[in-house]
Short mmCIF file of C-alpha atoms in Angstrom, two decimals:
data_model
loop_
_atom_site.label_atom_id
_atom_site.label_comp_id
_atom_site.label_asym_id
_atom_site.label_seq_id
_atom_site.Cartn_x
_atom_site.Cartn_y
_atom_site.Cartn_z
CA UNK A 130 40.61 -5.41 33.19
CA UNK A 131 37.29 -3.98 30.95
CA UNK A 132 38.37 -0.67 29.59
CA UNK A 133 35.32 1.58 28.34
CA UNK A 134 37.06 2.97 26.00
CA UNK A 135 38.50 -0.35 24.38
CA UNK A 136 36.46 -0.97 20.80
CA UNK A 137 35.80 -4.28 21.91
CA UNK A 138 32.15 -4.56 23.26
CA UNK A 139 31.93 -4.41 27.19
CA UNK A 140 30.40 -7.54 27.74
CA UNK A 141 32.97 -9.48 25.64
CA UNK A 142 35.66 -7.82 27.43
CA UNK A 143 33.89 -9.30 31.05
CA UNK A 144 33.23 -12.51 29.44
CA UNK A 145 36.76 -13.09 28.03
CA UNK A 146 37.86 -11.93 31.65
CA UNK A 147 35.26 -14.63 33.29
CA UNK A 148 36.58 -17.21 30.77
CA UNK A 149 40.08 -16.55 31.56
CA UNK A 150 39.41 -16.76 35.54
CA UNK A 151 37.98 -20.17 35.01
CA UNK A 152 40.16 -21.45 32.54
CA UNK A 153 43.33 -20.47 34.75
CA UNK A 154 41.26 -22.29 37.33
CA UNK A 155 41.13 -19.20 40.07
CA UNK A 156 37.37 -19.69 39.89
CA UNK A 157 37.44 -23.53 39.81
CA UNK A 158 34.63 -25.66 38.90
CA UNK A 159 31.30 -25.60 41.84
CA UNK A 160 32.90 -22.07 42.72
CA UNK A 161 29.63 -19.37 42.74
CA UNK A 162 30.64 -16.17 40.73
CA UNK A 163 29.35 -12.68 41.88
CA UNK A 164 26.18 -11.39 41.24
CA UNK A 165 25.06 -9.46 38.46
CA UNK A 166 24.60 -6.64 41.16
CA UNK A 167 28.59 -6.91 42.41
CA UNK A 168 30.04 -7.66 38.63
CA UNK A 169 27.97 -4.67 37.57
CA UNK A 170 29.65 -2.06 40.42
CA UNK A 171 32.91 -3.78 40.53
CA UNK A 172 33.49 -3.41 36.45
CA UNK A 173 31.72 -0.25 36.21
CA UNK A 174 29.21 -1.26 33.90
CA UNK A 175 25.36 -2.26 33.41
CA UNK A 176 23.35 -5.27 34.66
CA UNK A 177 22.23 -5.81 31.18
CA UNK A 178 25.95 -6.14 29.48
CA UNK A 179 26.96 -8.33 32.69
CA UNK A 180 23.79 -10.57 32.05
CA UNK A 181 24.67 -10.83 28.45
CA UNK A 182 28.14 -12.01 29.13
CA UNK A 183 27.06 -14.52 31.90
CA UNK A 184 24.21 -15.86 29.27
CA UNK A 185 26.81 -16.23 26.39
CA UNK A 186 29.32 -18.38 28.80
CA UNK A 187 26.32 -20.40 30.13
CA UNK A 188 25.46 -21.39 26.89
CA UNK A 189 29.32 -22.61 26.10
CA UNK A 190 29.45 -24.30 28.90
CA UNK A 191 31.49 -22.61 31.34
CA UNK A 192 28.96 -21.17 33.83
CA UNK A 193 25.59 -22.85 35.27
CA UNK A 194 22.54 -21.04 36.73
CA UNK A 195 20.72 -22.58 39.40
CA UNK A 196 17.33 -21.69 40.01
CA UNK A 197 17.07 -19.88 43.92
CA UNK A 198 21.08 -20.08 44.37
CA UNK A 199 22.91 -18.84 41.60
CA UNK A 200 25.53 -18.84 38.84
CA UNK A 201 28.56 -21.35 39.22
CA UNK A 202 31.43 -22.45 37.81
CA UNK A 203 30.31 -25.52 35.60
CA UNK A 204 31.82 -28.96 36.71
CA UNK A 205 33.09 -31.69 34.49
CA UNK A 206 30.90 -33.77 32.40
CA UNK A 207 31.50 -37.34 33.04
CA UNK A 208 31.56 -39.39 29.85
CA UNK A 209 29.56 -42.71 29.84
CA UNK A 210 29.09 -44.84 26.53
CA UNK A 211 25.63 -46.18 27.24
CA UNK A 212 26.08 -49.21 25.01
CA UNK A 213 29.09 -50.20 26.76
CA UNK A 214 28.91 -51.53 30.60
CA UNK A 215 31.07 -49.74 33.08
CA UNK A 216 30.38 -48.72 36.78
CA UNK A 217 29.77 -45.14 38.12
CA UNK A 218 33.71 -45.68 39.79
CA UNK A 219 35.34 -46.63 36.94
CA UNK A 220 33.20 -43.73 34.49
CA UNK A 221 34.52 -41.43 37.55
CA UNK A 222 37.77 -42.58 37.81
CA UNK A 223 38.81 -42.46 34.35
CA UNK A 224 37.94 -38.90 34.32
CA UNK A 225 40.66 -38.99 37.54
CA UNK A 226 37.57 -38.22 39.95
CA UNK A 227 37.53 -39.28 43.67
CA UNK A 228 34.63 -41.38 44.31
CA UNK A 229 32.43 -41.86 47.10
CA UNK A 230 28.93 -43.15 48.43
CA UNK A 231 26.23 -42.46 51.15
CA UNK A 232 24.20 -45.36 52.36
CA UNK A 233 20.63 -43.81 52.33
CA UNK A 234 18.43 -47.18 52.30
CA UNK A 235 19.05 -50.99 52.72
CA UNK A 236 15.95 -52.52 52.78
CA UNK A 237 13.96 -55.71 52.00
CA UNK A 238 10.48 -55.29 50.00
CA UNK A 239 8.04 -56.68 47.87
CA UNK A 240 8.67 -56.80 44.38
CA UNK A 241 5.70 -55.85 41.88
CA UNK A 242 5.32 -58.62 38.56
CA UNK A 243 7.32 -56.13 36.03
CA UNK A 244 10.59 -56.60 38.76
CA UNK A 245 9.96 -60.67 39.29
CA UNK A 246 9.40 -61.14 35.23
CA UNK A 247 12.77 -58.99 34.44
CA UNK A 248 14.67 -60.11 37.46
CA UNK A 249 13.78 -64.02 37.22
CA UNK A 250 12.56 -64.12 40.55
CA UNK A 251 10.51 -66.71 42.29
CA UNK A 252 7.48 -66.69 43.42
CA UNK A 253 7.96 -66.24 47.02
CA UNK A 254 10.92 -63.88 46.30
CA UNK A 255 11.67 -60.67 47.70
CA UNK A 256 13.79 -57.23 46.86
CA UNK A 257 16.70 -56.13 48.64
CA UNK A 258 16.26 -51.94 48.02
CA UNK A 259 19.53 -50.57 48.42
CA UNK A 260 19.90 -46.63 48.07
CA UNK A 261 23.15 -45.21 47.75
CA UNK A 262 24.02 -40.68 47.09
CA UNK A 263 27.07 -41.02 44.90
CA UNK A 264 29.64 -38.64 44.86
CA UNK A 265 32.19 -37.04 42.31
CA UNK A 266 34.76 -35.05 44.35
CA UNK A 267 32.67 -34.75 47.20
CA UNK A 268 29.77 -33.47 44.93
CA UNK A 269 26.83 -35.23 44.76
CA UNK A 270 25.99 -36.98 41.24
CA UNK A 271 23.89 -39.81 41.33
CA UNK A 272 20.74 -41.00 43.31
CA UNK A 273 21.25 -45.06 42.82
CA UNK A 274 18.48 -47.51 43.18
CA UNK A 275 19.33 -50.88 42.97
CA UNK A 276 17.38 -53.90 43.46
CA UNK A 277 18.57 -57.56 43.98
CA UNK A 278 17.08 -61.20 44.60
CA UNK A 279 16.77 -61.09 48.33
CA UNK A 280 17.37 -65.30 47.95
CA UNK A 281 20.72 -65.15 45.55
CA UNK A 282 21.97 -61.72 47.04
CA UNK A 283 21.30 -61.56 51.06
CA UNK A 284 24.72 -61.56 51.64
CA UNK A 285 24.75 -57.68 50.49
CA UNK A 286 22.79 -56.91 53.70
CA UNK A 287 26.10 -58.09 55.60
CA UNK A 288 28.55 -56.20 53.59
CA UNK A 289 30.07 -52.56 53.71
CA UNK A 290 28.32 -50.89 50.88
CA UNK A 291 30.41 -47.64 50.21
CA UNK A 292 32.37 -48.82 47.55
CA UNK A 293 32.16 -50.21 44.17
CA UNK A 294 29.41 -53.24 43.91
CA UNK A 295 31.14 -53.85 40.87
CA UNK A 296 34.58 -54.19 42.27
CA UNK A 297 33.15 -56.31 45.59
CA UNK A 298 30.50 -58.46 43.46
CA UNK A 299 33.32 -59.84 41.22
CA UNK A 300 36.57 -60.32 43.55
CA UNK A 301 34.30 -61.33 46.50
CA UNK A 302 31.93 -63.45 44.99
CA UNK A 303 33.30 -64.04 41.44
CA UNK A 304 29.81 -62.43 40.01
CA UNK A 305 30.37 -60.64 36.62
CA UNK A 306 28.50 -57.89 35.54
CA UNK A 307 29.44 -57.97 32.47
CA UNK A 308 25.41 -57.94 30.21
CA UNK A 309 23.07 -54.90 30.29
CA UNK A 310 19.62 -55.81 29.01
CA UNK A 311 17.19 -53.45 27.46
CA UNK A 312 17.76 -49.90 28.94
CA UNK A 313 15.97 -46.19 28.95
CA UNK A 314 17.05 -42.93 29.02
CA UNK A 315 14.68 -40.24 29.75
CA UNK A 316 14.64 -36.85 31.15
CA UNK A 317 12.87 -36.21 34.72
CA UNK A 318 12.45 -33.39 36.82
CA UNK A 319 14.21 -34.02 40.91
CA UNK A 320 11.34 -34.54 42.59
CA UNK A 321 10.81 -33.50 46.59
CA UNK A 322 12.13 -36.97 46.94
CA UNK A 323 15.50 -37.11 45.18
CA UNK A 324 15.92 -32.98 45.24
CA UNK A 325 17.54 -32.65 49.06
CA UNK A 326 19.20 -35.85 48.24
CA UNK A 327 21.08 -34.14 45.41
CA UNK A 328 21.48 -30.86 47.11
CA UNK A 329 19.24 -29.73 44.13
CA UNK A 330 16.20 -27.64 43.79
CA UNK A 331 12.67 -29.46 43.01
CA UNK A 332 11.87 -29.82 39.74
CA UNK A 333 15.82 -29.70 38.36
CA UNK A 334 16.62 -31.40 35.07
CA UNK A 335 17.65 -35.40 35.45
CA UNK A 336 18.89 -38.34 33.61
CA UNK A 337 16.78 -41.46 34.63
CA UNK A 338 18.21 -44.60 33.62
CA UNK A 339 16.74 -48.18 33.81
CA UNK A 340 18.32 -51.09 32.88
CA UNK A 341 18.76 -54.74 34.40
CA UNK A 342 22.37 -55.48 34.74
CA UNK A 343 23.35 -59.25 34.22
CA UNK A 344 26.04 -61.98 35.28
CA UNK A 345 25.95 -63.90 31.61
CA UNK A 346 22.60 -65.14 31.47
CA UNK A 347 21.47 -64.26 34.75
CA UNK A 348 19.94 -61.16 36.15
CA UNK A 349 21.78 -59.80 39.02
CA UNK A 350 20.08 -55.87 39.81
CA UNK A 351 17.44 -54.03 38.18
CA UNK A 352 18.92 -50.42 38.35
CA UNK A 353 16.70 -46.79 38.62
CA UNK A 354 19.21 -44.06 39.05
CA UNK A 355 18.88 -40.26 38.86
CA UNK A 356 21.59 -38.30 37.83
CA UNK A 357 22.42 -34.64 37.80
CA UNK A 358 22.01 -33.78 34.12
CA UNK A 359 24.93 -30.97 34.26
CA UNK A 360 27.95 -32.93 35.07
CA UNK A 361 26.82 -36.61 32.86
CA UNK A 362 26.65 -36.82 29.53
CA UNK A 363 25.53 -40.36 27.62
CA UNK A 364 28.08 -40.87 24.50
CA UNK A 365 26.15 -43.83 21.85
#
């Protein structure tokens, strides 16, 4: 309840009361909050002190503003030591996260002389492309590129992709991935590529990480994945 004639400044009073719906989880996390318009007439007070308050709890972290839809409820960060290997199931499921995956591509193409020199490939070699959405409860996260040898890896054309490579790589076919070569993190913008792929808007803030994941000695996928920069974060 904001009372106008409490000393406390209005828009602390409607951010503590924001803060207090989310953190008794009656606004849970993806939920979209009111307007400025509707917080302004339900509370009684200007669009300028609601603004204020909604700025003050997107900048600790509780609320998100997306461009064209509007403010939400910000989800869980999911943790990931970059120096240490660990799948997107097990980073999601340690945060107790349900995890699931869309099948978008599974392809064969050419591979360029950057992907046969880190990869090992042959020379007469190919890429199996395979593009996978995947999800944190039912949200999408992660747009995952990952390419294999077509000649050590066809098998993965055969095989039910919506679960953890990881998990079906190593108790399947006793391959490790247990070595992650040189990798990059950068910051990209969703292009009009990856946006409706993400349910995001074009030109939305990404992680884009590269790295060639290994069995020992040997290369097993070069990975390119985009991920929603509001619910990752990269610990070193």
């Amino acid at each position: 309840m904001i009372k106008q004639e409490n000393r406390v400044p209005l828009y602390i009073q409607l951010k503590e009361t924001l803060r207090t719906e989310i953190t008794a989880n009656r606004l849970k996390a993806g939920d979209k909050i009111p307007t400025e318009v509707e917080l302004s007439d339900k509370y009684n007070i200007s669009r300028v002190t609601v603004r204020k308050a909604i700025t003050e709890l997107v900048e600790e972290g509780y609320l998100v503003k997306k461009q064209g839809k509007g403010t939400f409820v910000q989800t869980q960060k999911i943790d990931r030591k970059i120096l240490h290997l660990k799948s997107f199931t097990a980073s999601c499921e340690a945060h107790g996260l349900k995890v699931t995956s869309k099948v978008i591509k599974k392809e064969i193409i050419d591979a360029d002389t950057n992907e046969k020199e880190r990869l090992m490939l042959e020379a007469d070699d190919q890429l199996i492309h395979i593009q996978r959405v995947r999800f944190a409860d039912d949200l999408p996260l992660m747009l995952e590129n990952n390419f294999y040898s077509f000649k050590r890896y066809k098998f993965l054309l055969e095989e039910n992709l919506d679960g953890s490579l990881y998990e079906l790589l190593q108790e399947k076919y006793n391959i490790n991935l247990n070595n992650a070569g040189e990798t990059s993190l950068e910051i990209a913008r969703a292009s009009e590529k990856e946006a409706p792929l993400l349910d995001v808007t074009v030109g939305e803030p990404l992680f884009y990480l590269e790295t060639v994941v290994s069995d020992g000695d040997i290369p097993v996928y070069l990975g390119k994945q985009y991920i929603i920069g509001e619910r990752y974060k990269f610990s070193f």
